[in-house]
XYZ file of C-alpha atoms in Angstrom:
782
model
C -131.026 25.691 -225.622
C -128.146 27.753 -224.754
C -130.597 30.781 -225.102
C -133.179 29.144 -222.788
C -130.550 28.413 -220.073
C -129.519 31.763 -220.470
C -133.360 33.402 -219.883
C -133.347 30.958 -216.784
C -130.359 32.564 -215.465
C -131.231 36.452 -215.981
C -134.809 35.683 -214.287
C -132.812 34.000 -210.996
C -133.952 30.694 -211.776
C -130.574 28.763 -211.690
C -132.044 25.457 -210.796
C -133.876 25.426 -213.949
C -130.914 26.760 -216.169
C -128.897 23.955 -214.798
C -131.222 21.444 -215.731
C -131.072 22.454 -219.226
C -127.332 22.925 -219.349
C -127.149 19.575 -218.145
C -129.315 18.066 -220.823
C -127.237 20.241 -223.298
C -123.955 18.627 -222.225
C -125.515 15.208 -222.208
C -126.644 15.545 -225.686
C -123.429 17.614 -226.465
C -120.360 16.693 -224.223
C -118.223 18.861 -226.440
C -120.354 21.727 -226.171
C -117.963 24.547 -224.537
C -120.218 27.280 -223.873
C -122.727 24.853 -222.190
C -119.640 23.621 -219.777
C -118.533 27.013 -219.055
C -122.000 28.194 -218.105
C -122.659 25.333 -216.196
C -119.242 25.557 -214.276
C -120.213 29.479 -213.585
C -123.491 28.223 -211.857
C -121.378 25.932 -209.749
C -119.016 28.427 -209.059
C -121.919 30.667 -207.880
C -123.010 28.016 -205.353
C -119.522 27.348 -203.881
C -119.004 24.173 -205.550
C -115.730 24.874 -207.052
C -114.606 21.333 -207.237
C -117.333 20.783 -209.778
C -116.611 23.720 -211.541
C -113.447 23.091 -211.901
C -113.920 19.724 -213.477
C -116.170 21.475 -216.010
C -113.623 23.870 -216.584
C -111.174 21.243 -217.095
C -113.314 19.311 -219.971
C -113.823 22.892 -221.658
C -110.179 23.578 -221.403
C -109.043 20.380 -223.208
C -111.888 20.950 -226.099
C -110.552 24.422 -226.155
C -106.775 24.554 -224.909
C -106.391 28.392 -226.526
C -109.651 29.765 -224.508
C -108.407 32.306 -222.335
C -111.572 33.021 -220.271
C -111.723 29.257 -219.927
C -108.239 29.029 -218.032
C -108.976 32.301 -216.346
C -112.077 30.770 -214.840
C -110.519 27.714 -214.273
C -107.787 29.116 -212.286
C -110.190 30.969 -210.005
C -111.999 27.585 -209.023
C -108.696 25.910 -208.196
C -107.625 28.859 -206.205
C -110.934 28.863 -204.424
C -110.385 25.145 -203.461
C -106.788 25.830 -202.200
C -105.375 23.919 -205.003
C -102.521 26.150 -205.484
C -100.088 23.753 -207.474
C -102.483 22.830 -210.228
C -103.589 26.557 -210.599
C -99.782 27.030 -210.992
C -100.174 24.830 -214.195
C -102.645 26.666 -216.028
C -101.166 29.749 -215.368
C -98.345 28.705 -216.996
C -100.471 27.619 -219.920
C -102.376 31.072 -219.833
C -98.918 32.825 -220.139
C -97.771 30.732 -223.053
C -100.976 32.164 -224.998
C -100.356 35.979 -223.467
C -96.509 36.044 -222.420
C -96.754 39.973 -222.155
C -99.978 40.279 -219.634
C -98.474 41.815 -216.435
C -101.609 40.743 -214.514
C -101.317 37.068 -215.466
C -97.866 37.125 -214.899
C -98.151 38.987 -211.357
C -100.965 36.479 -210.279
C -98.674 33.368 -211.164
C -96.038 34.627 -208.423
C -98.822 35.216 -205.960
C -100.460 31.668 -206.313
C -96.695 30.125 -206.549
C -96.100 32.216 -203.273
C -99.519 30.789 -201.821
C -97.990 27.292 -202.802
C -94.910 27.680 -201.025
C -93.149 27.232 -204.549
C -90.985 30.365 -204.253
C -88.279 29.404 -206.681
C -91.404 29.675 -209.341
C -92.929 32.627 -207.593
C -89.295 34.624 -207.779
C -89.237 33.879 -211.615
C -92.662 34.955 -212.416
C -92.207 38.499 -210.186
C -88.438 38.807 -211.961
C -90.676 38.633 -215.200
C -93.292 40.827 -214.249
C -90.808 43.485 -213.462
C -89.140 43.083 -216.813
C -92.597 43.985 -218.297
C -92.680 47.145 -215.679
C -89.592 47.872 -213.368
C -91.791 51.076 -212.010
C -94.142 49.567 -210.151
C -93.464 49.392 -206.505
C -95.670 46.619 -205.747
C -93.621 44.253 -207.875
C -90.406 45.374 -205.978
C -91.895 45.009 -202.795
C -93.498 41.434 -203.417
C -90.120 40.583 -204.736
C -88.380 41.697 -201.392
C -90.891 39.672 -199.933
C -89.989 36.385 -202.030
C -86.030 37.051 -201.091
C -86.862 37.396 -197.330
C -88.814 33.785 -197.744
C -85.692 32.334 -198.923
C -83.373 33.835 -196.350
C -81.774 36.289 -199.052
C -82.349 38.781 -196.639
C -79.607 41.728 -198.282
C -81.450 41.216 -201.639
C -84.545 41.752 -199.951
C -83.379 45.099 -198.512
C -82.327 46.199 -201.420
C -85.808 45.226 -203.259
C -87.743 46.975 -200.673
C -85.424 50.334 -200.847
C -86.207 49.683 -205.080
C -89.481 50.112 -204.067
C -89.622 53.067 -201.480
C -87.441 54.939 -204.351
C -90.503 54.142 -206.772
C -92.952 55.129 -203.948
C -91.884 56.560 -200.790
C -95.113 56.105 -199.094
C -95.725 52.347 -200.252
C -96.415 50.651 -196.798
C -95.745 47.150 -197.480
C -92.119 47.829 -198.296
C -91.376 50.210 -195.411
C -93.369 47.322 -193.083
C -91.635 44.304 -194.552
C -88.294 46.195 -194.584
C -88.451 46.114 -190.730
C -89.623 42.486 -190.933
C -86.317 41.897 -192.683
C -84.309 43.774 -190.235
C -86.005 41.593 -187.424
C -85.371 38.279 -188.899
C -81.508 39.232 -189.081
C -81.817 40.134 -185.377
C -81.012 43.894 -186.243
C -83.486 45.100 -183.929
C -82.196 48.774 -183.904
C -82.715 49.176 -187.570
C -85.968 47.174 -187.296
C -86.999 49.924 -185.016
C -86.497 52.621 -187.166
C -88.198 50.984 -189.915
C -91.302 50.311 -187.866
C -91.444 53.809 -187.050
C -91.031 55.065 -190.314
C -93.971 52.822 -190.851
C -96.058 54.223 -188.616
C -95.131 57.804 -189.511
C -96.671 56.921 -192.774
C -99.734 55.591 -191.291
C -100.090 55.894 -187.304
C -102.594 52.975 -187.118
C -100.485 50.320 -188.628
C -101.159 47.882 -186.122
C -98.716 45.278 -186.673
C -95.905 47.677 -187.117
C -96.989 48.999 -183.587
C -96.656 45.718 -182.045
C -93.824 44.582 -183.931
C -91.850 47.591 -182.054
C -92.858 46.068 -178.677
C -91.489 42.869 -179.863
C -88.028 44.369 -180.798
C -87.930 46.170 -177.427
C -88.529 42.945 -175.732
C -85.805 41.847 -177.687
C -83.278 44.363 -176.322
C -84.715 43.837 -172.782
C -86.190 47.390 -173.002
C -89.207 45.851 -171.573
C -90.785 49.191 -170.477
C -90.558 50.402 -173.914
C -92.328 47.126 -175.220
C -95.030 47.630 -173.204
C -95.946 50.853 -174.196
C -95.984 49.879 -177.594
C -98.362 47.077 -176.832
C -100.224 49.381 -175.407
C -100.623 51.381 -178.193
C -101.499 48.474 -180.653
C -104.218 47.238 -178.260
C -105.796 51.002 -178.392
C -106.036 50.370 -181.785
C -107.602 46.852 -181.702
C -108.302 45.402 -178.125
C -108.902 42.106 -179.765
C -105.225 41.850 -180.873
C -104.113 38.540 -179.262
C -100.586 38.461 -180.380
C -100.101 42.342 -178.485
C -101.399 40.854 -175.303
C -99.282 37.757 -175.413
C -96.408 39.773 -176.103
C -97.231 42.204 -173.878
C -97.337 39.281 -171.312
C -93.775 38.431 -172.374
C -92.612 41.675 -171.542
C -94.358 41.919 -167.932
C -93.078 38.268 -166.910
C -89.361 39.345 -168.113
C -89.544 42.250 -165.684
C -91.069 40.127 -163.011
C -94.749 41.915 -163.086
C -96.412 38.572 -162.511
C -99.958 39.690 -161.853
C -99.835 41.977 -164.985
C -98.379 38.966 -167.064
C -101.304 36.806 -165.798
C -103.593 39.368 -167.076
C -102.236 39.747 -170.526
C -102.000 36.087 -171.066
C -105.638 35.857 -169.933
C -106.664 38.177 -172.493
C -104.866 36.469 -175.126
C -106.613 33.270 -174.399
C -109.854 34.597 -173.952
C -109.501 35.623 -177.406
C -108.305 32.404 -178.630
C -108.490 29.365 -176.054
C -106.071 27.381 -178.172
C -103.454 30.150 -178.225
C -100.774 27.528 -177.099
C -97.760 30.155 -175.986
C -100.170 32.206 -173.869
C -101.322 28.905 -172.222
C -97.588 27.593 -171.820
C -96.295 30.979 -170.286
C -99.541 31.239 -167.953
C -98.711 28.257 -166.522
C -94.710 28.924 -166.154
C -96.052 32.291 -164.315
C -98.499 30.699 -162.182
C -95.672 28.055 -161.138
C -93.502 30.763 -160.265
C -96.079 32.224 -157.937
C -96.208 28.892 -156.375
C -99.865 28.686 -157.574
C -99.226 24.977 -158.506
C -102.567 23.653 -158.872
C -103.422 26.205 -161.530
C -100.373 26.021 -163.000
C -100.837 22.043 -163.282
C -104.260 22.986 -165.397
C -102.728 25.510 -167.835
C -99.857 23.138 -168.902
C -102.720 20.768 -169.228
C -104.321 22.889 -171.683
C -101.081 23.436 -173.397
C -100.584 19.470 -173.838
C -104.442 19.305 -174.752
C -103.623 21.581 -177.660
C -100.664 19.977 -178.244
C -99.867 16.463 -177.244
C -96.367 16.660 -178.633
C -95.160 19.659 -176.710
C -92.269 18.823 -175.090
C -91.688 21.844 -173.060
C -94.820 21.398 -171.345
C -94.417 17.832 -170.470
C -91.215 18.747 -168.872
C -92.235 21.691 -166.957
C -95.347 20.359 -165.901
C -92.977 18.325 -163.657
C -91.772 21.197 -161.463
C -95.296 22.202 -160.006
C -96.401 18.185 -159.859
C -93.404 17.661 -157.757
C -93.958 20.707 -155.414
C -97.365 19.084 -154.677
C -95.594 15.593 -154.337
C -97.348 14.104 -157.383
C -94.521 12.323 -158.603
C -96.219 9.296 -159.937
C -97.899 11.935 -162.891
C -94.389 13.742 -163.064
C -92.953 10.438 -164.118
C -95.379 10.180 -167.095
C -94.642 13.390 -168.198
C -91.286 12.467 -168.277
C -91.645 9.393 -170.043
C -93.476 11.405 -172.667
C -90.490 14.151 -172.965
C -87.972 11.218 -173.312
C -89.901 9.896 -176.229
C -90.335 13.174 -177.423
C -86.718 14.078 -177.226
C -84.377 11.210 -176.429
C -81.169 13.054 -176.049
C -82.649 16.295 -174.454
C -80.013 17.423 -172.013
C -80.416 16.337 -168.326
C -83.400 14.638 -168.831
C -82.402 11.153 -168.460
C -81.174 12.231 -164.824
C -84.637 13.858 -164.288
C -86.098 10.300 -164.955
C -83.856 8.704 -162.934
C -84.217 11.100 -159.809
C -88.124 11.065 -160.423
C -88.004 7.275 -159.850
C -86.052 7.353 -156.934
C -88.847 9.884 -155.622
C -91.346 7.216 -155.894
C -89.030 4.277 -154.857
C -89.744 2.932 -158.214
C -86.898 0.459 -158.694
C -87.629 -1.242 -161.740
C -84.685 -0.978 -164.316
C -82.883 1.424 -162.008
C -79.565 0.066 -162.305
C -79.421 -0.017 -165.676
C -80.690 3.379 -165.863
C -78.071 4.562 -163.345
C -75.441 3.014 -165.824
C -76.882 4.850 -168.715
C -76.479 8.025 -167.154
C -73.150 7.652 -165.677
C -71.438 6.463 -168.439
C -73.045 9.239 -170.639
C -72.163 11.670 -168.161
C -68.421 10.301 -168.137
C -67.904 11.001 -171.894
C -69.030 14.848 -171.488
C -72.975 14.272 -172.109
C -75.729 16.618 -170.051
C -77.180 13.333 -168.568
C -77.956 14.554 -165.097
C -78.065 17.760 -162.729
C -76.257 17.332 -159.656
C -78.704 17.503 -156.557
C -80.837 14.490 -157.805
C -77.432 12.299 -158.721
C -76.488 12.864 -155.133
C -78.894 10.596 -153.821
C -77.510 7.273 -155.578
C -73.925 8.090 -156.489
C -71.345 7.676 -154.414
C -68.732 8.837 -156.510
C -66.695 11.895 -155.578
C -65.255 12.092 -159.220
C -68.463 11.407 -160.776
C -70.142 13.951 -158.862
C -67.329 16.565 -159.559
C -67.772 15.900 -163.191
C -71.711 16.553 -162.876
C -71.565 19.611 -161.255
C -68.788 21.192 -163.811
C -71.127 20.135 -166.891
C -73.971 21.629 -165.350
C -72.610 24.757 -164.171
C -71.089 25.269 -167.628
C -74.364 24.742 -169.190
C -76.642 26.241 -166.770
C -74.693 29.062 -165.093
C -71.281 30.150 -167.250
C -69.430 32.707 -165.562
C -70.334 36.204 -166.901
C -68.288 39.395 -167.624
C -67.798 40.629 -163.839
C -69.435 43.957 -162.825
C -67.066 47.021 -163.160
C -65.319 47.500 -160.122
C -66.632 50.497 -157.923
C -64.668 52.449 -155.152
C -65.871 51.380 -151.634
C -65.256 53.293 -148.669
C -63.087 51.276 -145.953
C -65.368 50.050 -143.790
C -64.455 48.777 -139.715
C -66.594 45.592 -140.065
C -66.667 42.682 -142.586
C -69.868 42.459 -144.869
C -71.390 39.012 -145.004
C -74.292 38.323 -147.631
C -76.282 35.360 -147.053
C -78.132 34.578 -150.171
C -81.036 31.628 -149.988
C -84.477 30.781 -151.137
C -85.395 29.554 -147.831
C -85.413 32.048 -145.275
C -88.607 30.520 -144.119
C -89.380 27.397 -141.704
C -87.131 25.061 -143.802
C -84.363 22.974 -143.184
C -81.700 25.361 -144.082
C -82.994 28.247 -141.859
C -83.709 25.696 -139.112
C -79.876 25.015 -138.885
C -78.889 28.603 -139.766
C -81.316 30.932 -137.659
C -79.084 30.577 -134.454
C -75.839 31.394 -136.472
C -77.393 34.514 -137.896
C -78.509 35.496 -134.016
C -74.749 34.841 -132.786
C -72.957 36.796 -135.014
C -70.721 39.172 -133.716
C -72.118 42.518 -134.697
C -68.988 44.789 -133.479
C -67.037 42.856 -136.330
C -69.562 41.814 -138.593
C -72.714 42.917 -140.897
C -74.835 40.732 -142.013
C -77.260 41.055 -144.861
C -79.778 38.659 -146.239
C -80.562 38.419 -150.166
C -83.917 36.608 -150.164
C -85.081 34.709 -153.289
C -88.087 32.901 -151.439
C -90.818 34.343 -149.354
C -92.454 35.473 -145.993
C -94.077 32.529 -144.588
C -95.087 34.367 -141.424
C -93.368 31.941 -139.404
C -92.086 32.329 -136.038
C -88.652 31.158 -137.359
C -89.121 33.921 -140.209
C -89.514 36.787 -137.340
C -86.142 35.351 -135.800
C -84.543 35.536 -139.111
C -85.835 39.142 -140.296
C -84.512 40.603 -136.933
C -81.210 38.850 -136.934
C -79.873 40.722 -140.149
C -78.707 44.228 -140.594
C -81.168 44.209 -143.774
C -83.074 41.805 -145.774
C -83.579 42.367 -149.766
C -85.975 40.788 -151.619
C -84.324 39.800 -154.915
C -87.349 37.328 -156.316
C -88.224 40.127 -158.927
C -84.869 41.243 -159.766
C -82.850 39.628 -162.855
C -79.443 38.073 -161.671
C -77.697 40.808 -162.988
C -79.786 43.341 -161.205
C -79.349 41.152 -157.833
C -75.688 41.071 -158.646
C -75.377 44.811 -158.736
C -77.691 45.146 -155.533
C -75.046 42.941 -153.952
C -72.298 44.795 -155.126
C -73.863 48.419 -154.207
C -74.284 47.042 -150.703
C -70.526 46.782 -150.267
C -70.641 43.070 -149.793
C -67.210 41.359 -148.803
C -68.112 37.786 -148.498
C -71.105 36.423 -150.441
C -72.509 33.204 -149.139
C -74.308 30.609 -151.524
C -76.605 28.822 -149.347
C -78.431 26.812 -151.832
C -76.096 25.735 -154.475
C -77.805 23.262 -156.651
C -80.947 22.902 -153.686
C -83.937 24.729 -153.494
C -84.871 28.387 -154.812
C -81.232 29.179 -155.175
C -80.017 31.707 -157.611
C -76.602 30.441 -159.018
C -76.770 33.068 -161.651
C -76.093 35.867 -159.299
C -72.769 34.468 -158.369
C -71.580 34.095 -162.010
C -71.285 38.111 -162.135
C -68.951 37.783 -159.245
C -70.720 40.991 -157.137
C -68.462 40.192 -154.078
C -64.770 39.809 -153.766
C -65.312 36.676 -152.137
C -68.011 33.793 -152.695
C -68.688 30.654 -150.766
C -70.879 27.467 -151.180
C -71.994 26.467 -147.840
C -74.516 24.063 -146.007
C -77.636 24.093 -148.890
C -75.573 22.014 -151.002
C -73.338 19.057 -149.704
C -70.892 18.979 -153.001
C -68.794 20.977 -155.208
C -70.388 23.759 -157.495
C -68.162 23.140 -160.233
C -67.577 26.895 -161.024
C -64.399 29.049 -161.250
C -66.677 32.208 -159.751
C -67.039 30.323 -156.169
C -63.784 30.605 -154.309
C -64.255 28.631 -151.390
C -66.662 25.464 -149.893
C -66.660 25.513 -146.020
C -66.489 21.654 -144.619
C -64.757 20.100 -142.116
C -62.156 16.997 -142.286
C -64.654 14.335 -142.236
C -66.993 15.515 -144.846
C -63.721 16.338 -146.993
C -60.866 14.510 -146.132
C -57.756 16.122 -147.266
C -56.940 13.372 -149.873
C -60.549 14.353 -151.499
C -59.839 17.901 -152.231
C -59.112 17.678 -156.002
C -62.663 16.490 -156.513
C -63.659 20.092 -155.383
C -63.346 23.244 -157.811
C -63.467 25.491 -154.595
C -60.439 25.911 -152.097
C -61.455 24.104 -148.582
C -62.373 26.079 -145.701
C -62.096 23.822 -142.776
C -64.202 23.820 -140.064
C -62.576 22.781 -136.563
C -65.781 20.495 -135.810
C -68.564 19.743 -137.910
C -69.345 21.800 -140.882
C -73.175 21.980 -140.001
C -74.653 24.564 -138.110
C -77.075 23.861 -135.677
C -79.536 26.204 -133.546
C -79.716 25.274 -129.737
C -83.143 27.197 -129.432
C -84.956 24.832 -131.297
C -87.950 23.957 -129.069
C -89.580 20.305 -128.706
C -93.192 20.045 -127.969
C -93.968 19.059 -124.685
C -96.987 17.347 -125.617
C -97.491 13.985 -124.190
C -97.215 11.493 -127.580
C -97.702 7.958 -127.653
C -96.851 5.130 -130.319
C -100.616 4.346 -130.480
C -101.011 8.125 -131.679
C -99.107 7.307 -134.933
C -99.745 3.602 -135.268
C -97.139 1.985 -133.667
C -96.707 -1.078 -131.796
C -96.784 -0.601 -128.218
C -94.221 -3.496 -127.725
C -91.248 -3.855 -130.040
C -88.387 -2.301 -131.359
C -89.141 1.054 -133.533
C -86.409 1.745 -136.244
C -87.066 5.369 -137.878
C -85.706 7.176 -140.956
C -87.472 10.432 -141.343
C -84.834 11.308 -144.671
C -86.778 11.866 -147.735
C -87.961 8.618 -149.392
C -85.442 9.541 -152.597
C -82.735 8.594 -150.559
C -83.630 5.132 -149.901
C -81.929 3.048 -152.449
C -82.172 -0.398 -152.913
C -79.332 -1.275 -151.322
C -80.185 0.161 -148.007
C -83.403 -1.098 -148.101
C -81.903 -4.502 -148.542
C -79.873 -4.176 -145.163
C -83.222 -2.776 -143.499
C -85.361 -5.785 -144.490
C -82.622 -8.037 -143.323
C -82.474 -6.136 -139.825
C -86.215 -6.348 -139.553
C -85.893 -10.263 -140.386
C -83.094 -10.505 -137.781
C -85.657 -8.811 -135.159
C -88.910 -10.279 -135.570
C -90.763 -7.954 -133.368
C -89.386 -4.612 -134.973
C -90.912 -2.333 -137.385
C -89.485 0.548 -139.394
C -91.060 3.886 -139.393
C -90.586 6.162 -142.335
C -91.520 9.641 -143.166
C -94.424 9.555 -146.052
C -93.425 11.771 -149.103
C -96.117 10.410 -151.187
C -98.292 7.546 -151.256
C -96.592 6.022 -154.423
C -93.100 5.637 -152.771
C -95.217 4.089 -149.750
C -96.821 1.486 -151.452
C -93.823 0.609 -153.697
C -91.605 0.227 -150.589
C -94.141 -2.165 -148.918
C -94.054 -4.007 -152.311
C -90.481 -4.241 -151.990
C -90.637 -5.455 -148.436
C -92.970 -8.303 -149.315
C -90.511 -9.375 -152.089
C -87.433 -9.648 -149.456
C -89.945 -11.548 -147.334
C -90.831 -8.986 -144.592
C -94.557 -8.458 -144.076
C -95.688 -5.065 -145.573
C -97.385 -4.145 -142.079
C -93.952 -3.923 -140.648
C -93.188 -0.689 -142.943
C -95.362 2.260 -141.259
C -95.478 5.788 -142.486
C -95.304 9.057 -140.636
C -97.196 12.287 -141.913
C -95.166 15.717 -142.000
C -95.734 17.708 -138.734
C -94.830 21.144 -137.405
C -91.146 21.032 -136.233
C -91.908 21.058 -132.770
C -94.335 18.066 -132.730
C -91.861 15.870 -135.470
C -89.135 16.582 -132.963
C -91.087 15.049 -130.029
C -92.216 12.149 -131.613
C -88.920 11.073 -132.373
C -88.962 9.852 -128.604
C -91.012 7.177 -129.533
C -88.691 5.295 -131.740
C -85.543 3.420 -130.829
C -82.897 3.821 -133.325
C -82.696 6.265 -136.470
C -81.194 4.175 -139.452
C -79.318 6.295 -141.793
C -79.246 6.204 -145.486
C -76.308 5.806 -148.008
C -75.108 7.085 -150.186
C -76.962 10.491 -148.988
C -76.762 10.816 -145.280
C -79.305 12.190 -143.198
C -78.444 15.828 -142.482
C -80.987 18.235 -141.139
C -82.819 14.881 -139.893
C -79.990 13.570 -138.157
C -79.889 16.750 -136.364
C -83.278 16.539 -135.351
C -83.140 13.157 -134.174
C -80.190 13.875 -131.837
C -81.556 17.048 -130.663
C -84.528 15.180 -129.740
C -82.157 12.865 -127.898
C -82.745 9.563 -130.465
C -79.620 7.920 -131.665
C -78.493 7.836 -135.126
C -76.519 5.021 -136.726
C -74.703 5.833 -139.843
C -72.441 4.177 -142.076
C -69.665 6.575 -143.383
C -69.776 6.925 -147.418
C -67.663 8.049 -149.894
C -68.660 11.397 -150.829
C -69.526 14.644 -148.992
C -73.093 13.898 -148.834
C -72.731 10.476 -147.465
C -69.940 11.567 -144.695
C -72.297 14.156 -143.004
C -73.824 12.104 -140.128
C -70.181 10.577 -139.307
C -69.495 14.418 -138.936
C -72.123 14.933 -136.873
C -71.838 12.005 -134.655
C -68.145 13.167 -134.172
C -69.121 16.417 -132.993
C -71.432 14.912 -130.638
C -68.903 12.220 -129.361
C -70.405 9.336 -130.411
C -68.221 7.698 -132.849
C -69.238 3.968 -131.616
C -72.596 4.734 -134.038
C -70.492 5.328 -136.878
C -69.986 2.131 -139.205
C -66.894 1.616 -141.234
C -68.707 -0.814 -143.632
C -72.548 -1.912 -144.762
C -72.159 -4.896 -143.018
C -70.933 -3.676 -139.657
C -74.232 -1.456 -139.886
C -76.478 -4.104 -140.327
C -74.808 -5.757 -137.286
C -74.705 -3.088 -135.045
C -78.247 -2.420 -136.038
C -79.292 -5.843 -134.983
C -77.053 -5.995 -131.921
C -78.583 -2.671 -130.414
C -82.170 -4.199 -131.134
C -81.279 -7.327 -129.121
C -79.294 -5.486 -126.200
C -81.414 -2.727 -125.015
C -78.910 -1.939 -122.438
C -76.108 -1.359 -124.967
C -78.541 1.152 -126.676
C -79.677 2.573 -123.258
C -75.895 3.446 -122.682
C -75.791 5.666 -125.857
C -78.888 7.262 -124.799
C -77.763 8.480 -122.045
C -74.528 9.551 -123.119
C -76.281 11.314 -126.207
C -78.316 13.372 -123.385
C -74.759 13.965 -121.680
C -73.229 14.926 -124.971
C -76.157 17.176 -126.294
C -75.513 20.460 -124.712
C -71.715 20.102 -123.517
C -70.098 18.829 -127.226
C -69.503 21.043 -130.082
C -72.461 19.994 -132.472
C -75.274 22.034 -130.804
C -72.948 25.105 -129.397
C -74.133 27.558 -131.817
C -72.216 30.525 -130.180
C -69.076 28.372 -130.247
C -69.873 27.254 -133.880
C -70.520 30.683 -135.020
C -66.988 32.120 -133.724
C -65.297 29.205 -135.734
C -67.195 30.389 -138.796
C -66.334 34.112 -138.261
C -62.636 32.790 -138.036
C -63.071 31.273 -141.040
C -64.452 34.414 -142.736
C -61.591 36.667 -141.379
C -59.230 34.136 -142.995
C -61.174 34.508 -146.242
C -60.726 38.052 -146.235
C -56.869 37.994 -145.430
C -56.588 35.800 -148.523
C -59.043 37.479 -150.680
C -56.461 38.801 -153.081
C -54.264 36.286 -152.962
C -56.594 33.223 -152.465
C -54.348 31.006 -150.275
C -56.144 28.235 -148.527
C -57.344 28.443 -145.218
């Protein structure tokens, strides 16, 4: 019957052959030849599982049959059952121990099983059988590299290349080994040698680009990625790495194109989707960035980096509720991730989600006090009133994110009759910092000062931006420069005093200051607190925001202005539109308390006071800015919990500044927040003629409104305690004549006191700058 089956096989009637063989095996279960032939037919049809089962039976019947073992190993390898195949290779070797091919194949099979110990032992046995084969030495090198025995691997590759100088795998993998050792220059030499042997070697060409990326020689890297893509336009890794290089030199448009090509070739290319999202966020294309981050998360739901970085564009679009969910997931994935817990806390504050807030805050502070990286400084200011804790937070964050770099080499600078001031900021547009500072830029004494802008933001096309541009001697766009390049530009410009107008707020470039590009470096206005870094020399303040007994909580020397530290622009225009309360859903009668601070500044303790104030004034309402709908809903729910009708909490949409200033006139009293006061928003209210009631806090951020009110000579609006603040808010609602007297005093003082005297303020600031220059070498207190 075997002959009959063989006849059917030769004629191509495989089905009939199978039937015959099954009959044979049914009658003679120990017929090895029939088992082998049926296994062959099963393997030919792709049924390697059945083939290997049949061959195992045959191997048990005839353990010394080399052909059976060979075919069995082939079936197991075809199934990817490398571990089982190893066992049969070892049986085979016991029968023919000197067969080089079998020993080499065992090494290959064990390598596929990631059994590197068995593989290495086998390849070394093969080398003993024939030490003059380049591929054996090269394969040994690959194995040694896999187990991190890199020096031995290099020697093994060298041995292969002595045997065969043109053996490409050895030359290429020698380059890979140098790369893994981070010896990028040596890797470059080796990859170039590989290309010399074979100019079309795709991986070596692309890897050259990767090496140049590692050396920050991104232009060279791009050139090699282009060569790789000429060899294979569909090589997705070359597209991706080309995007990495373009992103590094801030050629964001090209980077997006490269990432798009990589994603086109592999829609689930996770790194390309992730980097694409990063670049889109940098370009403020937040909606698209979110989509790309979500694609990344769809590919890998446990991708921590995507969950945490999607928060940035979500926040930019005020989607704080979605951001919170991603932060929760990130915390589950990495509970001890630096600064993540504080991010969670701040996001809850942005949403006015106060459930579990006290316990969370205590956890953040306790961790920080023990030296842990629990929170960044800006978010903490919204809830923390301890100058000591805020100082520790800044120091930890500065050391982690912006450590001091080696200062730039000194350069000779010709003497100049004018002091050169450099203002570095990401908000040279219609934004709070510039709303305050533009009048100062315009008021600088051009006979004594040259002022330069180093812009890390963008031109929003606003009238304010036009004023800013006209005020500066020169504006430099540093958005596409690295920190080092921006520092070099500042040094080359001959800046004497470099002013950090961001600190830990907004689109700042703290890393530029770490290179100390200017002799004097100053923290001012954007961040009301210490930077906590040794390369920031001064912090500009006033005696109210930083009393003399608080100086120890600031790493900078305090440069005091005589009045309020906060600049103000007296040219701000208030719309002459006729606005009514009905336009904003406010009651025509009754007292309107308002607070246009960002919602994250509203703490449960402040809200408790506000609700008691409303209860004491039954016809009053509270008018707040609407940051996001979730925060509004949460605040109304919190009001109900405190016995106040939710309809008494009203929300104002954001408006252009001129209109926003005008609508202040519809309110009766601005209620400030603690521990983070109104800053620009307090100036807005006072400029518009709306009295501000504050409570003097325990930190810089919590004493700003007191400084403003002192500078406009309204000290009666500064409460010394929360209880006094609450009582005065109620009293002013019940005694409108007293509030009217304050309004009259505010109007009288608005243009006669220091607060809005931009010209006088600028002279005071210039005097401080001149004092800094006098102490640039000794760094004495001003």
